[in-house]
XYZ file of C-alpha atoms in Angstrom:
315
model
C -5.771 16.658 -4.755
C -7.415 13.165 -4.095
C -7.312 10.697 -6.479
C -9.407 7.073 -6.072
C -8.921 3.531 -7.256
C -12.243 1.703 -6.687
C -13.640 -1.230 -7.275
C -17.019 -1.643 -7.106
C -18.904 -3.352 -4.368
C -21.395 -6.135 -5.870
C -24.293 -7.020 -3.751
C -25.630 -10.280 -3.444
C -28.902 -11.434 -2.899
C -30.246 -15.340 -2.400
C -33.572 -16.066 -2.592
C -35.113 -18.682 -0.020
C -38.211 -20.502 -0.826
C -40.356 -21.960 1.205
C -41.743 -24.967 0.753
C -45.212 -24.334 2.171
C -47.317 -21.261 1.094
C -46.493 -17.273 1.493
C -43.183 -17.698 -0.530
C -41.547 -15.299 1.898
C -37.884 -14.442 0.653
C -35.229 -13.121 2.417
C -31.886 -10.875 1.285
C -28.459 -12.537 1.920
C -25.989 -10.648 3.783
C -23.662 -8.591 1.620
C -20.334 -10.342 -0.150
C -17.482 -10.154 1.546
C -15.140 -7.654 -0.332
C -12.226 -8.825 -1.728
C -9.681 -6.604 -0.711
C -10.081 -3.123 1.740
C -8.965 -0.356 0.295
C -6.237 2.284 1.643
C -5.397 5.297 1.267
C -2.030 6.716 1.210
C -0.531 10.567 0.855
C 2.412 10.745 -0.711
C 4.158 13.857 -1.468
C 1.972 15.045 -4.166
C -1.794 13.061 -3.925
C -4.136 11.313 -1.422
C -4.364 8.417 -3.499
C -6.479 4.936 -2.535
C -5.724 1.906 -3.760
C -8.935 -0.506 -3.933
C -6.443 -3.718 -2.623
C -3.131 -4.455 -1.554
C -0.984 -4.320 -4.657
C 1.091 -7.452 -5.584
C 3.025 -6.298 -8.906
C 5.108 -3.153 -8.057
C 7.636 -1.196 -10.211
C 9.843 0.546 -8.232
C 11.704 3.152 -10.891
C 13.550 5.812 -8.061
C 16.310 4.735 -6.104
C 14.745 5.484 -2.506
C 11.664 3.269 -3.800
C 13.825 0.025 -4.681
C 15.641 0.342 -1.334
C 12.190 1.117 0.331
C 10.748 -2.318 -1.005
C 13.297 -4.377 -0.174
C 13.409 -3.217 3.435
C 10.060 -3.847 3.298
C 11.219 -7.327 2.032
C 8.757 -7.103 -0.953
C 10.338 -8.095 -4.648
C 8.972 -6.035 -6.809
C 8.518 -7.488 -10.639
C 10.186 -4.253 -11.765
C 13.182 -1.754 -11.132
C 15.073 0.934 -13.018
C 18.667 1.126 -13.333
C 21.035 3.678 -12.029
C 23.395 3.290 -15.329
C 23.380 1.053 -18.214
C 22.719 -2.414 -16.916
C 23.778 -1.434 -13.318
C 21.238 -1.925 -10.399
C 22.181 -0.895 -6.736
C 25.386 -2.516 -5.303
C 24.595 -2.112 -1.573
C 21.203 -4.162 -2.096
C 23.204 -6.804 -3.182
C 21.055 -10.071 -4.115
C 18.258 -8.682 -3.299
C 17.470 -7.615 -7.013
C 18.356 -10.464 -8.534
C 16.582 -11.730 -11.661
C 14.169 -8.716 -11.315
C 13.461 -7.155 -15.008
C 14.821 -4.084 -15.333
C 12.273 -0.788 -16.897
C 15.234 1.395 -18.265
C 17.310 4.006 -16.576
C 15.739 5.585 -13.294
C 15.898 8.787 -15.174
C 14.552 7.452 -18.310
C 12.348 4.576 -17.815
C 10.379 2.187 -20.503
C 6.951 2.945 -20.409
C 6.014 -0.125 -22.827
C 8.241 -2.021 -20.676
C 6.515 -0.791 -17.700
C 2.735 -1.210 -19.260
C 4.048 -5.225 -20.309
C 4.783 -6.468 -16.575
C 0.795 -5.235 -15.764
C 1.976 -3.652 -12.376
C -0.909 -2.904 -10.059
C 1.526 0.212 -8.422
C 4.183 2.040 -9.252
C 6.863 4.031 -7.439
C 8.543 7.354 -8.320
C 10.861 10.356 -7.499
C 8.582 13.299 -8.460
C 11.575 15.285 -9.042
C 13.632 12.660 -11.174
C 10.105 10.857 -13.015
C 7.660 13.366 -12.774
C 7.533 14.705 -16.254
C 6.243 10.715 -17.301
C 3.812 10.636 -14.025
C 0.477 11.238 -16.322
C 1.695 8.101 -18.541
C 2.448 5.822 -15.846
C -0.665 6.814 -13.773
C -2.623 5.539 -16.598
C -1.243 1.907 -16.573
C -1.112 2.092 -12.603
C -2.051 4.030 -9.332
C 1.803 5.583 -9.027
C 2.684 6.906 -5.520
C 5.731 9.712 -5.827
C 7.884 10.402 -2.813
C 11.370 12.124 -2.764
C 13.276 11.879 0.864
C 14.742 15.291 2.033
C 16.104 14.095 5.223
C 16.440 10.692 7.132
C 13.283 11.664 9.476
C 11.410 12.080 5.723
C 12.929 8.710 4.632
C 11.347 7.135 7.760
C 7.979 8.638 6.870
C 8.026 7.600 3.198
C 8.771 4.184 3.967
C 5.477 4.318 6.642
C 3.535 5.132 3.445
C 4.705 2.814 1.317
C 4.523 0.240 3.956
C 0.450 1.548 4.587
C 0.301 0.706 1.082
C 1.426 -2.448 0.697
C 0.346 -3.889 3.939
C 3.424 -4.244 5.109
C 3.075 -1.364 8.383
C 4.529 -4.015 11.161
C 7.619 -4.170 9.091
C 7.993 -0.648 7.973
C 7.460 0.193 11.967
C 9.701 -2.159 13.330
C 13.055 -0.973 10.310
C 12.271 2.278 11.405
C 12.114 1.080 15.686
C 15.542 -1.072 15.137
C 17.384 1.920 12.329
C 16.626 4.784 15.706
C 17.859 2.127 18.109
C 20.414 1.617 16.005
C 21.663 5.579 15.933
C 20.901 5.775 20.102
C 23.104 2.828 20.638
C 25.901 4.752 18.667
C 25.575 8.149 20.377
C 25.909 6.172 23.592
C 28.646 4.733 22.484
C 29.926 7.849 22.128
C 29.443 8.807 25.595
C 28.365 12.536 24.648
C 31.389 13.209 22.482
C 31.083 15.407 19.597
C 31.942 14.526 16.140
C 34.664 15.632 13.497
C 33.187 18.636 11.617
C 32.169 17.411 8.488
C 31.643 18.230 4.555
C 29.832 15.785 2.531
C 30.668 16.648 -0.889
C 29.307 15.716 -4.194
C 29.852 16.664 -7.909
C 33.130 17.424 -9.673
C 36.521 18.820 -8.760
C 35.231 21.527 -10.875
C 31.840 22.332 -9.305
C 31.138 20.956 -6.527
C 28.381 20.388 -4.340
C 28.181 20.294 -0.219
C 25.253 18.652 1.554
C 23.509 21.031 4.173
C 22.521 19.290 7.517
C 18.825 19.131 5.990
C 19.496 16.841 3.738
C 19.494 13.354 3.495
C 23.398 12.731 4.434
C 23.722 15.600 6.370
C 20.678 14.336 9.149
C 22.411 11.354 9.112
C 25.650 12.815 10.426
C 23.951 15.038 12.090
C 22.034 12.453 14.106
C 25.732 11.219 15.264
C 25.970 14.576 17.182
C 28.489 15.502 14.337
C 28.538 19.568 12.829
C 28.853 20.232 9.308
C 31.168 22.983 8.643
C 29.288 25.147 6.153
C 26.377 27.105 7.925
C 25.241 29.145 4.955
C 22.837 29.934 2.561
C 21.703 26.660 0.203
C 21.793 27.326 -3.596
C 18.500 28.792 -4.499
C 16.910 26.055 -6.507
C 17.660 23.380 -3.624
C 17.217 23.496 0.367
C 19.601 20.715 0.781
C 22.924 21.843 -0.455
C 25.133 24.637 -2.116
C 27.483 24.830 -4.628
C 30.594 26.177 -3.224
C 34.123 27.396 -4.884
C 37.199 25.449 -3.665
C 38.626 28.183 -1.853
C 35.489 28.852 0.062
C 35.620 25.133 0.966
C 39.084 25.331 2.392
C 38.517 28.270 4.844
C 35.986 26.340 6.180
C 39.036 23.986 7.458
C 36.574 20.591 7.825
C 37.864 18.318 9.880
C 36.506 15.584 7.896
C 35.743 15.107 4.635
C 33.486 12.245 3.091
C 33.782 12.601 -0.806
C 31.214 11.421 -3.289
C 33.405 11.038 -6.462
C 32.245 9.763 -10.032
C 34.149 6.908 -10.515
C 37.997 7.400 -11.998
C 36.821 11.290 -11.269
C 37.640 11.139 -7.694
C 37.586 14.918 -6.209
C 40.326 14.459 -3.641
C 43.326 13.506 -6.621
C 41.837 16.848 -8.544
C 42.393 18.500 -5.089
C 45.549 17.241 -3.875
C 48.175 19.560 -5.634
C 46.217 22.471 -3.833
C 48.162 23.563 -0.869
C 44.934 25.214 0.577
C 43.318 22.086 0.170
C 46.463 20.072 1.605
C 46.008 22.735 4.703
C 42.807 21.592 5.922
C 42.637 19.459 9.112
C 40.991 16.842 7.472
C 43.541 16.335 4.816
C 46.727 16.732 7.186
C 45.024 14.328 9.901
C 43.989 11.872 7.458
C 40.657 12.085 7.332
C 39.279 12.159 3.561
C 36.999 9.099 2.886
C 36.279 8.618 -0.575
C 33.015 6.998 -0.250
C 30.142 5.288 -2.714
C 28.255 8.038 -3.828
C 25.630 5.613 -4.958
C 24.885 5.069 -1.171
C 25.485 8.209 0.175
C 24.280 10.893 -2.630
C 21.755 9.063 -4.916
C 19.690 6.746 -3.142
C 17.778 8.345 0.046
C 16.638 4.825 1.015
C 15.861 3.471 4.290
C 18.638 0.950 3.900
C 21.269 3.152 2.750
C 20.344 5.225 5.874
C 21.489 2.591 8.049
C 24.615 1.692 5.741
C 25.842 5.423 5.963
C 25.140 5.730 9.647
C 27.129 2.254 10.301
C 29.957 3.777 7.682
C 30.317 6.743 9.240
C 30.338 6.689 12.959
C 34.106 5.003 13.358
C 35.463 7.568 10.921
C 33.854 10.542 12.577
C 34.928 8.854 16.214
C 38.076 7.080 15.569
C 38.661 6.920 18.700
C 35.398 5.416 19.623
C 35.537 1.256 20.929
């Protein structure tokens, strides 16, 4: 589906008269727009924007990160909890007004700071897309995989004129990884699980997903190979016991806070068993970084993070 944002063109004409007879008149050459237009797909829509926008509310996670890589402050964000904006971004958000939770946002709030685009998770915002496509053009993208982070933040960049930037993060984040696996010197990682959830039910990432292409891209294996759950192609739901006789030789935990999954796991001997508990190797890491946020930035965070403890041995 194509949607359009135009503005109309207005064409000018001047009259020249002559001062002798014939009163011969001439047409001026057409105004100069204001603005070109572009169009962008995101993961939904073709959508094209009549000018580059300069007020942009960025309400998913990926989005906010996306921006600020961009190194465009947008004049509105949504929180990931109540009054809590994204750690790892650091000052880069400060004394932007804040449009509600990212998975409830303020539409009045949204309408008030007149944004000319906003930015979504289709998955996470798309029930309120209709309402906030009627105060602005909204682009929707949801990364699936680093590659598909890379891509998304191409768009966005089309769409905000900021392409040179979005190519060079994305140049500099793959020279980044090549460095690292030649660092490596063809070495092969610890086999990984990159878990998320509760002690109770908990969820593994799948080497399609956004985590799990990071490691991945560090020449390291995950060590669950099977199905996905059937509503999601990026991870599975798996019992504790099934997680254990997968003996990982790493794990990297994404705990709730105070909730951590590897003190609900510790009394279990299976657990204890694994290689990556008796060699040391459980990282209890931000699972705002590595599970919620998709962005470009976080990419580069987790890859940085995670390449000493998956190559300890690495200098």
């Amino acid at each position: 589906m194509k949607r359009s944002w135009f503005i109309p063109a207005v064409l000018a004409l001047t009259v020249a008269l002559t001062a002798c007879g014939g009163g011969k008149t001439e047409p001026a050459k057409p105004s100069t727009p204001a603005a070109t237009a572009v169009t962008v797909k995101d993961d939904k829509n073709e959508i094209t924007l009549p000018k580059t926008p300069t007020k942009i509310v960025a309400i998913s996670l990926q989005a906010i990160d996306s921006l600020v890589a961009l190194g465009i402050k947008p004049v509105g964000v949504a929180e990931q909890g109540a009054g809590e904006k994204i750690p790892y971004l650091g000052a880069a958000l400060d004394g932007i007004p804040t449009i509600g939770l990212h998975s409830k946002p303020n539409l009045e709030t949204i309408a008030a700071l007149q944004p000319d685009l906003i930015i979504i998770d289709p998955e996470l915002q798309g029930e309120v897309y209709t309402e906030l496509n009627k105060i602005a053009p909204t682009l929707q993208f949801r990364s699936s995989s680093v590659d598909k982070t890379m891509a998304d933040l191409k768009a966005i960049g089309k769409a905000t004129g900021k392409e040179a930037e979005a190519n060079k993060f994305v140049a500099d984040f793959t020279a980044k990884r090549t460095a690292l696996n030649e660092k490596a010197k063809g070495k092969t990682g610890a086999k990984w699980m990159a878990i998320f959830g509760t002690p109770d039910k908990a969820g593994v990432w799948l080497p399609n997903s956004f985590v799990g292409s990071i490691l991945e891209g560090l020449n390291a294996k995950d060590a669950y190979t099977g199905a996905p759950d059937p509503k999601y192609p990026d991870f599975a739901y798996l019992a504790l016991e099934k997680i254990t006789q997968l003996n990982p030789e790493a794990f990297f935990l994404m705990s709730t806070p105070g909730k951590e999954i590897s003190k609900a796991w510790s009394a279990n001997p299976a657990y204890a068993a694994t290689s990556a508990v008796k060699n040391g190797k459980v990282f209890e890491v931000n699972r705002n970084l590595w599970s919620r946020s998709r962005g470009p930035i976080a990419a580069g965070k987790i890859m940085e993070e995670a390449f000493p403890l998956l190559y300890p041995d690495v200098k």
